[in-house]
Amino acid sequence: MSAPGCGRLVSAGAAPADGKTVRKRLLALRVPVTVLLALVLLLALRSAQALSINEVAKDLACPCECPLVLEDCNMSCGLEWKNQIGVFIKQGMSKQQIIDYFIAKYGDEARITPWQRINGKVYQYTRSFDEADWAVLWGGVLIWTVLMFLGVYVGVRQVFFAAREAG
């Protein structure tokens, strides 16, 4: 016969653990572990949502003579504004506070409108166009329009004459 308790690891002074005791201990740890995990996730999400310079710059007009959105401008005046935005972000200002600062200091010229945003994007992609590029662009648009018109015209005529011959 073996001695009582052999085959089980029992520490001195501790009662042997049964299934119910282990389950109770695990349930007791569930709440603190869940809270700790939630805090870690919140900290991770907060750092992932950190404000960037371009997030603010995309809602401001460029102060230079170009019609670009500040986000797209790489001229010296635009870079100065971007540096200032970076300083404000490091100081802990929110996006709206930074935009309000620029509008208060420079007026409505700092505010980007939807029309300015469209013009800025068009300018950004076409600013290096010369006369030949513009001619090719508008010639292509004209040819495409004529081909679409002829395609619809011929298609409608065929359907109309097919219906006339059948009826």
Short mmCIF file of N, CA and C in Angstrom, two decimals:
data_model
loop_
_atom_site.label_atom_id
_atom_site.label_comp_id
_atom_site.label_asym_id
_atom_site.label_seq_id
_atom_site.Cartn_x
_atom_site.Cartn_y
_atom_site.Cartn_z
N MET A 1 0.83 -1.19 0.00
CA MET A 1 0.00 0.00 0.00
C MET A 1 0.86 1.24 0.00
N SER A 2 0.36 2.20 -0.65
CA SER A 2 1.11 3.44 -0.69
C SER A 2 0.66 4.35 0.43
N ALA A 3 1.50 5.26 0.71
CA ALA A 3 1.20 6.22 1.78
C ALA A 3 0.10 7.15 1.33
N PRO A 4 -0.71 7.63 2.28
CA PRO A 4 -1.76 8.56 1.90
C PRO A 4 -1.18 9.82 1.28
N GLY A 5 -1.79 10.25 0.20
CA GLY A 5 -1.35 11.48 -0.47
C GLY A 5 -0.33 11.24 -1.53
N CYS A 6 0.16 10.01 -1.68
CA CYS A 6 1.14 9.73 -2.72
C CYS A 6 0.45 9.81 -4.07
N GLY A 7 1.12 10.32 -5.03
CA GLY A 7 0.54 10.47 -6.36
C GLY A 7 -0.06 11.85 -6.56
N ARG A 8 -0.27 12.54 -5.48
CA ARG A 8 -0.77 13.92 -5.54
C ARG A 8 0.29 14.84 -4.99
N LEU A 9 0.43 15.96 -5.63
CA LEU A 9 1.34 16.96 -5.09
C LEU A 9 0.55 17.86 -4.17
N VAL A 10 0.83 17.77 -2.92
CA VAL A 10 0.12 18.58 -1.94
C VAL A 10 1.17 19.31 -1.14
N SER A 11 1.04 20.62 -1.10
CA SER A 11 2.00 21.39 -0.33
C SER A 11 1.62 21.30 1.14
N ALA A 12 2.57 21.56 1.96
CA ALA A 12 2.34 21.45 3.39
C ALA A 12 1.31 22.47 3.83
N GLY A 13 0.32 22.03 4.51
CA GLY A 13 -0.70 22.91 5.06
C GLY A 13 -1.81 23.25 4.09
N ALA A 14 -1.74 22.85 2.84
CA ALA A 14 -2.78 23.17 1.87
C ALA A 14 -3.65 21.96 1.64
N ALA A 15 -4.92 22.21 1.50
CA ALA A 15 -5.85 21.12 1.23
C ALA A 15 -5.75 20.75 -0.24
N PRO A 16 -5.99 19.51 -0.56
CA PRO A 16 -5.95 19.13 -1.97
C PRO A 16 -7.01 19.89 -2.75
N ALA A 17 -6.64 20.31 -3.98
CA ALA A 17 -7.55 21.11 -4.80
C ALA A 17 -8.49 20.20 -5.55
N ASP A 18 -9.77 20.46 -5.39
CA ASP A 18 -10.74 19.71 -6.18
C ASP A 18 -11.21 20.59 -7.33
N GLY A 19 -12.02 20.07 -8.20
CA GLY A 19 -12.47 20.80 -9.39
C GLY A 19 -13.24 22.06 -9.06
N LYS A 20 -14.04 22.04 -8.01
CA LYS A 20 -14.84 23.22 -7.65
C LYS A 20 -13.97 24.35 -7.14
N THR A 21 -12.95 24.03 -6.39
CA THR A 21 -12.07 25.07 -5.85
C THR A 21 -11.29 25.74 -6.98
N VAL A 22 -10.79 24.96 -7.90
CA VAL A 22 -10.05 25.52 -9.05
C VAL A 22 -10.96 26.41 -9.87
N ARG A 23 -12.17 25.97 -10.08
CA ARG A 23 -13.13 26.75 -10.86
C ARG A 23 -13.43 28.09 -10.15
N LYS A 24 -13.58 28.06 -8.85
CA LYS A 24 -13.85 29.29 -8.09
C LYS A 24 -12.68 30.26 -8.20
N ARG A 25 -11.47 29.73 -8.11
CA ARG A 25 -10.29 30.59 -8.22
C ARG A 25 -10.19 31.22 -9.61
N LEU A 26 -10.48 30.43 -10.63
CA LEU A 26 -10.44 30.97 -12.00
C LEU A 26 -11.52 32.02 -12.21
N LEU A 27 -12.71 31.78 -11.67
CA LEU A 27 -13.78 32.78 -11.78
C LEU A 27 -13.43 34.05 -11.03
N ALA A 28 -12.74 33.92 -9.92
CA ALA A 28 -12.34 35.10 -9.15
C ALA A 28 -11.30 35.92 -9.92
N LEU A 29 -10.48 35.27 -10.72
CA LEU A 29 -9.46 35.98 -11.51
C LEU A 29 -10.02 36.56 -12.80
N ARG A 30 -11.19 36.14 -13.20
CA ARG A 30 -11.76 36.57 -14.47
C ARG A 30 -11.98 38.08 -14.52
N VAL A 31 -12.51 38.67 -13.49
CA VAL A 31 -12.80 40.11 -13.48
C VAL A 31 -11.52 40.93 -13.54
N PRO A 32 -10.52 40.69 -12.68
CA PRO A 32 -9.29 41.51 -12.78
C PRO A 32 -8.57 41.35 -14.11
N VAL A 33 -8.55 40.14 -14.65
CA VAL A 33 -7.89 39.92 -15.94
C VAL A 33 -8.64 40.65 -17.04
N THR A 34 -9.97 40.65 -17.01
CA THR A 34 -10.77 41.36 -18.00
C THR A 34 -10.53 42.86 -17.92
N VAL A 35 -10.48 43.40 -16.71
CA VAL A 35 -10.23 44.84 -16.54
C VAL A 35 -8.84 45.19 -17.05
N LEU A 36 -7.85 44.39 -16.72
CA LEU A 36 -6.49 44.64 -17.20
C LEU A 36 -6.41 44.59 -18.72
N LEU A 37 -7.05 43.62 -19.32
CA LEU A 37 -7.06 43.51 -20.77
C LEU A 37 -7.76 44.71 -21.41
N ALA A 38 -8.86 45.17 -20.82
CA ALA A 38 -9.57 46.34 -21.35
C ALA A 38 -8.69 47.58 -21.28
N LEU A 39 -7.94 47.76 -20.19
CA LEU A 39 -7.05 48.92 -20.08
C LEU A 39 -5.94 48.88 -21.13
N VAL A 40 -5.38 47.71 -21.35
CA VAL A 40 -4.34 47.57 -22.38
C VAL A 40 -4.90 47.91 -23.75
N LEU A 41 -6.10 47.44 -24.06
CA LEU A 41 -6.72 47.74 -25.35
C LEU A 41 -7.01 49.23 -25.50
N LEU A 42 -7.49 49.87 -24.44
CA LEU A 42 -7.75 51.31 -24.50
C LEU A 42 -6.48 52.10 -24.76
N LEU A 43 -5.40 51.73 -24.10
CA LEU A 43 -4.13 52.42 -24.33
C LEU A 43 -3.64 52.20 -25.76
N ALA A 44 -3.81 51.01 -26.27
CA ALA A 44 -3.39 50.72 -27.65
C ALA A 44 -4.24 51.52 -28.64
N LEU A 45 -5.54 51.60 -28.41
CA LEU A 45 -6.41 52.36 -29.32
C LEU A 45 -6.10 53.85 -29.25
N ARG A 46 -5.81 54.34 -28.06
CA ARG A 46 -5.52 55.77 -27.92
C ARG A 46 -4.26 56.15 -28.70
N SER A 47 -3.23 55.32 -28.62
CA SER A 47 -2.01 55.63 -29.36
C SER A 47 -2.23 55.46 -30.85
N ALA A 48 -3.12 54.56 -31.26
CA ALA A 48 -3.39 54.36 -32.68
C ALA A 48 -4.19 55.53 -33.26
N GLN A 49 -4.91 56.26 -32.42
CA GLN A 49 -5.72 57.37 -32.89
C GLN A 49 -5.01 58.71 -32.72
N ALA A 50 -3.70 58.69 -32.57
CA ALA A 50 -2.96 59.93 -32.40
C ALA A 50 -3.14 60.81 -33.64
N LEU A 51 -3.25 62.08 -33.40
CA LEU A 51 -3.49 63.05 -34.46
C LEU A 51 -2.21 63.24 -35.28
N SER A 52 -2.35 63.26 -36.60
CA SER A 52 -1.20 63.49 -37.46
C SER A 52 -1.32 64.87 -38.12
N ILE A 53 -0.21 65.35 -38.63
CA ILE A 53 -0.18 66.67 -39.27
C ILE A 53 -1.09 66.69 -40.49
N ASN A 54 -1.06 65.63 -41.30
CA ASN A 54 -1.88 65.61 -42.51
C ASN A 54 -3.37 65.54 -42.22
N GLU A 55 -3.75 64.96 -41.07
CA GLU A 55 -5.17 64.95 -40.71
C GLU A 55 -5.70 66.36 -40.52
N VAL A 56 -4.87 67.23 -39.97
CA VAL A 56 -5.27 68.62 -39.77
C VAL A 56 -5.10 69.40 -41.07
N ALA A 57 -3.99 69.16 -41.77
CA ALA A 57 -3.67 69.93 -42.98
C ALA A 57 -4.66 69.71 -44.11
N LYS A 58 -5.33 68.57 -44.14
CA LYS A 58 -6.28 68.32 -45.23
C LYS A 58 -7.52 69.20 -45.13
N ASP A 59 -7.74 69.85 -44.00
CA ASP A 59 -8.90 70.73 -43.83
C ASP A 59 -8.52 72.20 -43.84
N LEU A 60 -7.30 72.51 -44.26
CA LEU A 60 -6.86 73.90 -44.34
C LEU A 60 -6.39 74.21 -45.76
N ALA A 61 -6.61 75.46 -46.18
CA ALA A 61 -6.15 75.90 -47.49
C ALA A 61 -4.67 76.28 -47.40
N CYS A 62 -3.98 76.13 -48.49
CA CYS A 62 -2.57 76.50 -48.53
C CYS A 62 -2.43 78.01 -48.48
N PRO A 63 -1.49 78.55 -47.70
CA PRO A 63 -1.32 80.00 -47.62
C PRO A 63 -0.54 80.58 -48.79
N CYS A 64 0.02 79.72 -49.63
CA CYS A 64 0.82 80.18 -50.77
C CYS A 64 -0.10 80.65 -51.90
N GLU A 65 0.49 80.97 -53.00
CA GLU A 65 -0.28 81.40 -54.18
C GLU A 65 -0.90 80.24 -54.93
N CYS A 66 -0.44 79.03 -54.67
CA CYS A 66 -0.99 77.87 -55.36
C CYS A 66 -2.37 77.54 -54.80
N PRO A 67 -3.24 76.94 -55.59
CA PRO A 67 -4.59 76.63 -55.11
C PRO A 67 -4.69 75.26 -54.43
N LEU A 68 -3.60 74.78 -53.85
CA LEU A 68 -3.60 73.43 -53.28
C LEU A 68 -4.18 73.40 -51.87
N VAL A 69 -4.58 72.21 -51.47
CA VAL A 69 -4.91 71.95 -50.08
C VAL A 69 -3.57 71.92 -49.34
N LEU A 70 -3.55 72.40 -48.10
CA LEU A 70 -2.30 72.45 -47.35
C LEU A 70 -1.62 71.08 -47.28
N GLU A 71 -2.40 70.04 -47.22
CA GLU A 71 -1.87 68.67 -47.16
C GLU A 71 -0.98 68.37 -48.37
N ASP A 72 -1.30 68.91 -49.55
CA ASP A 72 -0.58 68.61 -50.78
C ASP A 72 0.55 69.59 -51.08
N CYS A 73 0.61 70.69 -50.36
CA CYS A 73 1.58 71.75 -50.67
C CYS A 73 2.94 71.43 -50.05
N ASN A 74 4.00 71.65 -50.84
CA ASN A 74 5.36 71.47 -50.35
C ASN A 74 6.19 72.74 -50.49
N MET A 75 5.51 73.87 -50.66
CA MET A 75 6.22 75.15 -50.75
C MET A 75 6.59 75.60 -49.33
N SER A 76 7.48 76.56 -49.22
CA SER A 76 8.00 76.96 -47.91
C SER A 76 6.90 77.46 -46.97
N CYS A 77 5.96 78.24 -47.50
CA CYS A 77 4.91 78.76 -46.63
C CYS A 77 4.01 77.64 -46.12
N GLY A 78 3.72 76.67 -46.97
CA GLY A 78 2.91 75.53 -46.55
C GLY A 78 3.65 74.67 -45.53
N LEU A 79 4.96 74.52 -45.72
CA LEU A 79 5.75 73.73 -44.78
C LEU A 79 5.82 74.42 -43.41
N GLU A 80 5.84 75.76 -43.41
CA GLU A 80 5.83 76.49 -42.13
C GLU A 80 4.54 76.20 -41.37
N TRP A 81 3.42 76.22 -42.07
CA TRP A 81 2.14 75.92 -41.42
C TRP A 81 2.13 74.49 -40.90
N LYS A 82 2.66 73.56 -41.68
CA LYS A 82 2.69 72.17 -41.24
C LYS A 82 3.57 72.01 -39.99
N ASN A 83 4.70 72.73 -39.95
CA ASN A 83 5.55 72.69 -38.76
C ASN A 83 4.80 73.23 -37.55
N GLN A 84 4.05 74.32 -37.76
CA GLN A 84 3.27 74.90 -36.67
C GLN A 84 2.20 73.91 -36.19
N ILE A 85 1.57 73.21 -37.11
CA ILE A 85 0.58 72.19 -36.74
C ILE A 85 1.24 71.10 -35.89
N GLY A 86 2.45 70.69 -36.27
CA GLY A 86 3.18 69.69 -35.49
C GLY A 86 3.46 70.15 -34.08
N VAL A 87 3.82 71.42 -33.93
CA VAL A 87 4.05 71.98 -32.59
C VAL A 87 2.76 71.95 -31.77
N PHE A 88 1.66 72.33 -32.39
CA PHE A 88 0.37 72.33 -31.69
C PHE A 88 -0.04 70.91 -31.28
N ILE A 89 0.21 69.94 -32.14
CA ILE A 89 -0.13 68.55 -31.81
C ILE A 89 0.69 68.09 -30.61
N LYS A 90 1.99 68.44 -30.59
CA LYS A 90 2.83 68.07 -29.45
C LYS A 90 2.38 68.74 -28.17
N GLN A 91 1.77 69.92 -28.29
CA GLN A 91 1.25 70.62 -27.11
C GLN A 91 -0.07 70.01 -26.63
N GLY A 92 -0.64 69.10 -27.42
CA GLY A 92 -1.86 68.43 -27.01
C GLY A 92 -3.14 69.05 -27.52
N MET A 93 -3.04 69.97 -28.47
CA MET A 93 -4.25 70.59 -29.00
C MET A 93 -5.01 69.61 -29.89
N SER A 94 -6.33 69.76 -29.93
CA SER A 94 -7.16 68.91 -30.79
C SER A 94 -7.17 69.47 -32.21
N LYS A 95 -7.69 68.68 -33.13
CA LYS A 95 -7.77 69.09 -34.53
C LYS A 95 -8.59 70.37 -34.67
N GLN A 96 -9.73 70.41 -34.00
CA GLN A 96 -10.61 71.58 -34.12
C GLN A 96 -9.96 72.82 -33.52
N GLN A 97 -9.23 72.67 -32.41
CA GLN A 97 -8.53 73.81 -31.81
C GLN A 97 -7.48 74.37 -32.76
N ILE A 98 -6.76 73.49 -33.43
CA ILE A 98 -5.72 73.94 -34.37
C ILE A 98 -6.35 74.66 -35.56
N ILE A 99 -7.42 74.10 -36.12
CA ILE A 99 -8.10 74.74 -37.25
C ILE A 99 -8.66 76.09 -36.82
N ASP A 100 -9.25 76.15 -35.64
CA ASP A 100 -9.79 77.42 -35.13
C ASP A 100 -8.68 78.46 -34.96
N TYR A 101 -7.50 78.03 -34.53
CA TYR A 101 -6.37 78.96 -34.39
C TYR A 101 -6.00 79.57 -35.74
N PHE A 102 -5.87 78.73 -36.77
CA PHE A 102 -5.48 79.25 -38.08
C PHE A 102 -6.55 80.16 -38.67
N ILE A 103 -7.81 79.82 -38.47
CA ILE A 103 -8.88 80.67 -38.99
C ILE A 103 -8.94 81.99 -38.24
N ALA A 104 -8.71 81.95 -36.92
CA ALA A 104 -8.70 83.18 -36.13
C ALA A 104 -7.53 84.08 -36.53
N LYS A 105 -6.38 83.48 -36.81
CA LYS A 105 -5.19 84.27 -37.13
C LYS A 105 -5.16 84.75 -38.58
N TYR A 106 -5.58 83.89 -39.53
CA TYR A 106 -5.45 84.22 -40.95
C TYR A 106 -6.77 84.48 -41.66
N GLY A 107 -7.87 84.32 -40.97
CA GLY A 107 -9.17 84.60 -41.57
C GLY A 107 -9.70 83.43 -42.38
N ASP A 108 -10.73 83.72 -43.16
CA ASP A 108 -11.40 82.66 -43.93
C ASP A 108 -10.54 82.12 -45.06
N GLU A 109 -9.44 82.80 -45.40
CA GLU A 109 -8.55 82.27 -46.43
C GLU A 109 -7.92 80.95 -45.99
N ALA A 110 -7.85 80.71 -44.69
CA ALA A 110 -7.27 79.46 -44.19
C ALA A 110 -8.26 78.30 -44.28
N ARG A 111 -9.54 78.63 -44.40
CA ARG A 111 -10.57 77.59 -44.44
C ARG A 111 -10.66 77.02 -45.86
N ILE A 112 -10.69 75.70 -45.97
CA ILE A 112 -10.81 75.05 -47.28
C ILE A 112 -12.28 74.83 -47.59
N THR A 113 -12.66 75.12 -48.82
CA THR A 113 -14.03 74.87 -49.26
C THR A 113 -14.02 73.67 -50.20
N PRO A 114 -15.16 73.05 -50.42
CA PRO A 114 -15.18 71.92 -51.36
C PRO A 114 -14.70 72.31 -52.76
N TRP A 115 -15.05 73.50 -53.21
CA TRP A 115 -14.62 73.94 -54.54
C TRP A 115 -13.10 74.11 -54.59
N GLN A 116 -12.51 74.67 -53.52
CA GLN A 116 -11.05 74.80 -53.46
C GLN A 116 -10.39 73.42 -53.46
N ARG A 117 -11.00 72.47 -52.76
CA ARG A 117 -10.45 71.12 -52.71
C ARG A 117 -10.42 70.50 -54.11
N ILE A 118 -11.50 70.68 -54.88
CA ILE A 118 -11.56 70.14 -56.25
C ILE A 118 -10.54 70.84 -57.14
N ASN A 119 -10.51 72.18 -57.09
CA ASN A 119 -9.55 72.93 -57.90
C ASN A 119 -8.12 72.56 -57.54
N GLY A 120 -7.86 72.38 -56.26
CA GLY A 120 -6.52 72.02 -55.83
C GLY A 120 -6.08 70.67 -56.36
N LYS A 121 -6.99 69.70 -56.34
CA LYS A 121 -6.64 68.37 -56.86
C LYS A 121 -6.43 68.41 -58.37
N VAL A 122 -7.28 69.16 -59.09
CA VAL A 122 -7.10 69.30 -60.54
C VAL A 122 -5.76 69.96 -60.83
N TYR A 123 -5.47 71.04 -60.10
CA TYR A 123 -4.20 71.75 -60.30
C TYR A 123 -3.02 70.83 -59.99
N GLN A 124 -3.12 70.05 -58.93
CA GLN A 124 -2.02 69.18 -58.53
C GLN A 124 -1.66 68.20 -59.64
N TYR A 125 -2.66 67.66 -60.31
CA TYR A 125 -2.40 66.65 -61.33
C TYR A 125 -2.16 67.23 -62.71
N THR A 126 -2.49 68.49 -62.95
CA THR A 126 -2.32 69.06 -64.28
C THR A 126 -1.34 70.22 -64.33
N ARG A 127 -0.67 70.54 -63.25
CA ARG A 127 0.19 71.72 -63.25
C ARG A 127 1.40 71.59 -64.17
N SER A 128 1.76 70.37 -64.53
CA SER A 128 2.90 70.21 -65.44
C SER A 128 2.45 69.99 -66.88
N PHE A 129 1.16 70.16 -67.17
CA PHE A 129 0.67 69.99 -68.53
C PHE A 129 1.16 71.14 -69.40
N ASP A 130 1.67 70.81 -70.59
CA ASP A 130 1.97 71.85 -71.57
C ASP A 130 0.85 71.83 -72.62
N GLU A 131 1.01 72.59 -73.69
CA GLU A 131 -0.05 72.70 -74.70
C GLU A 131 -0.38 71.35 -75.34
N ALA A 132 0.64 70.55 -75.59
CA ALA A 132 0.41 69.25 -76.23
C ALA A 132 -0.41 68.33 -75.32
N ASP A 133 -0.12 68.35 -74.03
CA ASP A 133 -0.88 67.51 -73.10
C ASP A 133 -2.34 67.93 -73.04
N TRP A 134 -2.57 69.26 -73.01
CA TRP A 134 -3.96 69.74 -72.99
C TRP A 134 -4.68 69.38 -74.29
N ALA A 135 -3.96 69.48 -75.42
CA ALA A 135 -4.58 69.13 -76.71
C ALA A 135 -4.96 67.65 -76.75
N VAL A 136 -4.09 66.80 -76.25
CA VAL A 136 -4.39 65.36 -76.22
C VAL A 136 -5.57 65.09 -75.29
N LEU A 137 -5.59 65.74 -74.14
CA LEU A 137 -6.69 65.53 -73.19
C LEU A 137 -8.04 65.91 -73.81
N TRP A 138 -8.15 67.15 -74.33
CA TRP A 138 -9.43 67.60 -74.87
C TRP A 138 -9.77 66.92 -76.19
N GLY A 139 -8.75 66.56 -76.97
CA GLY A 139 -9.00 65.79 -78.19
C GLY A 139 -9.57 64.41 -77.85
N GLY A 140 -9.04 63.79 -76.82
CA GLY A 140 -9.56 62.49 -76.38
C GLY A 140 -10.99 62.60 -75.88
N VAL A 141 -11.29 63.66 -75.15
CA VAL A 141 -12.67 63.87 -74.67
C VAL A 141 -13.61 64.07 -75.86
N LEU A 142 -13.19 64.86 -76.85
CA LEU A 142 -14.01 65.11 -78.03
C LEU A 142 -14.25 63.82 -78.82
N ILE A 143 -13.21 63.06 -79.06
CA ILE A 143 -13.35 61.80 -79.81
C ILE A 143 -14.25 60.83 -79.05
N TRP A 144 -14.08 60.72 -77.75
CA TRP A 144 -14.92 59.84 -76.95
C TRP A 144 -16.39 60.26 -77.04
N THR A 145 -16.65 61.57 -76.96
CA THR A 145 -18.03 62.06 -77.05
C THR A 145 -18.64 61.73 -78.41
N VAL A 146 -17.90 61.95 -79.49
CA VAL A 146 -18.41 61.65 -80.83
C VAL A 146 -18.68 60.16 -80.97
N LEU A 147 -17.78 59.31 -80.52
CA LEU A 147 -17.99 57.87 -80.61
C LEU A 147 -19.19 57.42 -79.79
N MET A 148 -19.39 57.98 -78.63
CA MET A 148 -20.56 57.64 -77.82
C MET A 148 -21.84 58.07 -78.53
N PHE A 149 -21.85 59.28 -79.11
CA PHE A 149 -23.03 59.76 -79.82
C PHE A 149 -23.34 58.84 -81.00
N LEU A 150 -22.31 58.52 -81.80
CA LEU A 150 -22.53 57.65 -82.96
C LEU A 150 -22.99 56.26 -82.53
N GLY A 151 -22.44 55.73 -81.47
CA GLY A 151 -22.85 54.41 -80.98
C GLY A 151 -24.30 54.39 -80.57
N VAL A 152 -24.73 55.41 -79.85
CA VAL A 152 -26.14 55.48 -79.43
C VAL A 152 -27.03 55.70 -80.65
N TYR A 153 -26.62 56.58 -81.56
CA TYR A 153 -27.41 56.88 -82.76
C TYR A 153 -27.61 55.63 -83.61
N VAL A 154 -26.52 54.91 -83.88
CA VAL A 154 -26.61 53.70 -84.71
C VAL A 154 -27.42 52.63 -83.98
N GLY A 155 -27.22 52.48 -82.70
CA GLY A 155 -27.97 51.48 -81.94
C GLY A 155 -29.46 51.76 -81.93
N VAL A 156 -29.85 53.01 -81.77
CA VAL A 156 -31.27 53.37 -81.76
C VAL A 156 -31.87 53.17 -83.15
N ARG A 157 -31.14 53.54 -84.20
CA ARG A 157 -31.64 53.34 -85.57
C ARG A 157 -31.88 51.87 -85.85
N GLN A 158 -30.96 51.01 -85.45
CA GLN A 158 -31.13 49.58 -85.70
C GLN A 158 -32.35 49.04 -84.96
N VAL A 159 -32.54 49.45 -83.74
CA VAL A 159 -33.70 48.99 -82.97
C VAL A 159 -34.98 49.53 -83.59
N PHE A 160 -34.97 50.81 -84.00
CA PHE A 160 -36.17 51.43 -84.58
C PHE A 160 -36.54 50.76 -85.90
N PHE A 161 -35.55 50.54 -86.80
CA PHE A 161 -35.84 49.91 -88.09
C PHE A 161 -36.21 48.44 -87.93
N ALA A 162 -35.63 47.76 -86.97
CA ALA A 162 -35.99 46.36 -86.72
C ALA A 162 -37.43 46.28 -86.23
N ALA A 163 -37.85 47.22 -85.42
CA ALA A 163 -39.23 47.24 -84.94
C ALA A 163 -40.18 47.61 -86.06
N ARG A 164 -39.76 48.50 -86.98
CA ARG A 164 -40.61 48.92 -88.10
C ARG A 164 -40.81 47.77 -89.08
N GLU A 165 -39.73 47.01 -89.37
CA GLU A 165 -39.83 45.89 -90.29
C GLU A 165 -40.66 44.75 -89.70
N ALA A 166 -40.59 44.57 -88.40
CA ALA A 166 -41.35 43.49 -87.75
C ALA A 166 -42.82 43.86 -87.64
N GLY A 167 -43.12 45.11 -87.52
CA GLY A 167 -44.50 45.54 -87.27
C GLY A 167 -45.20 45.98 -88.46
#
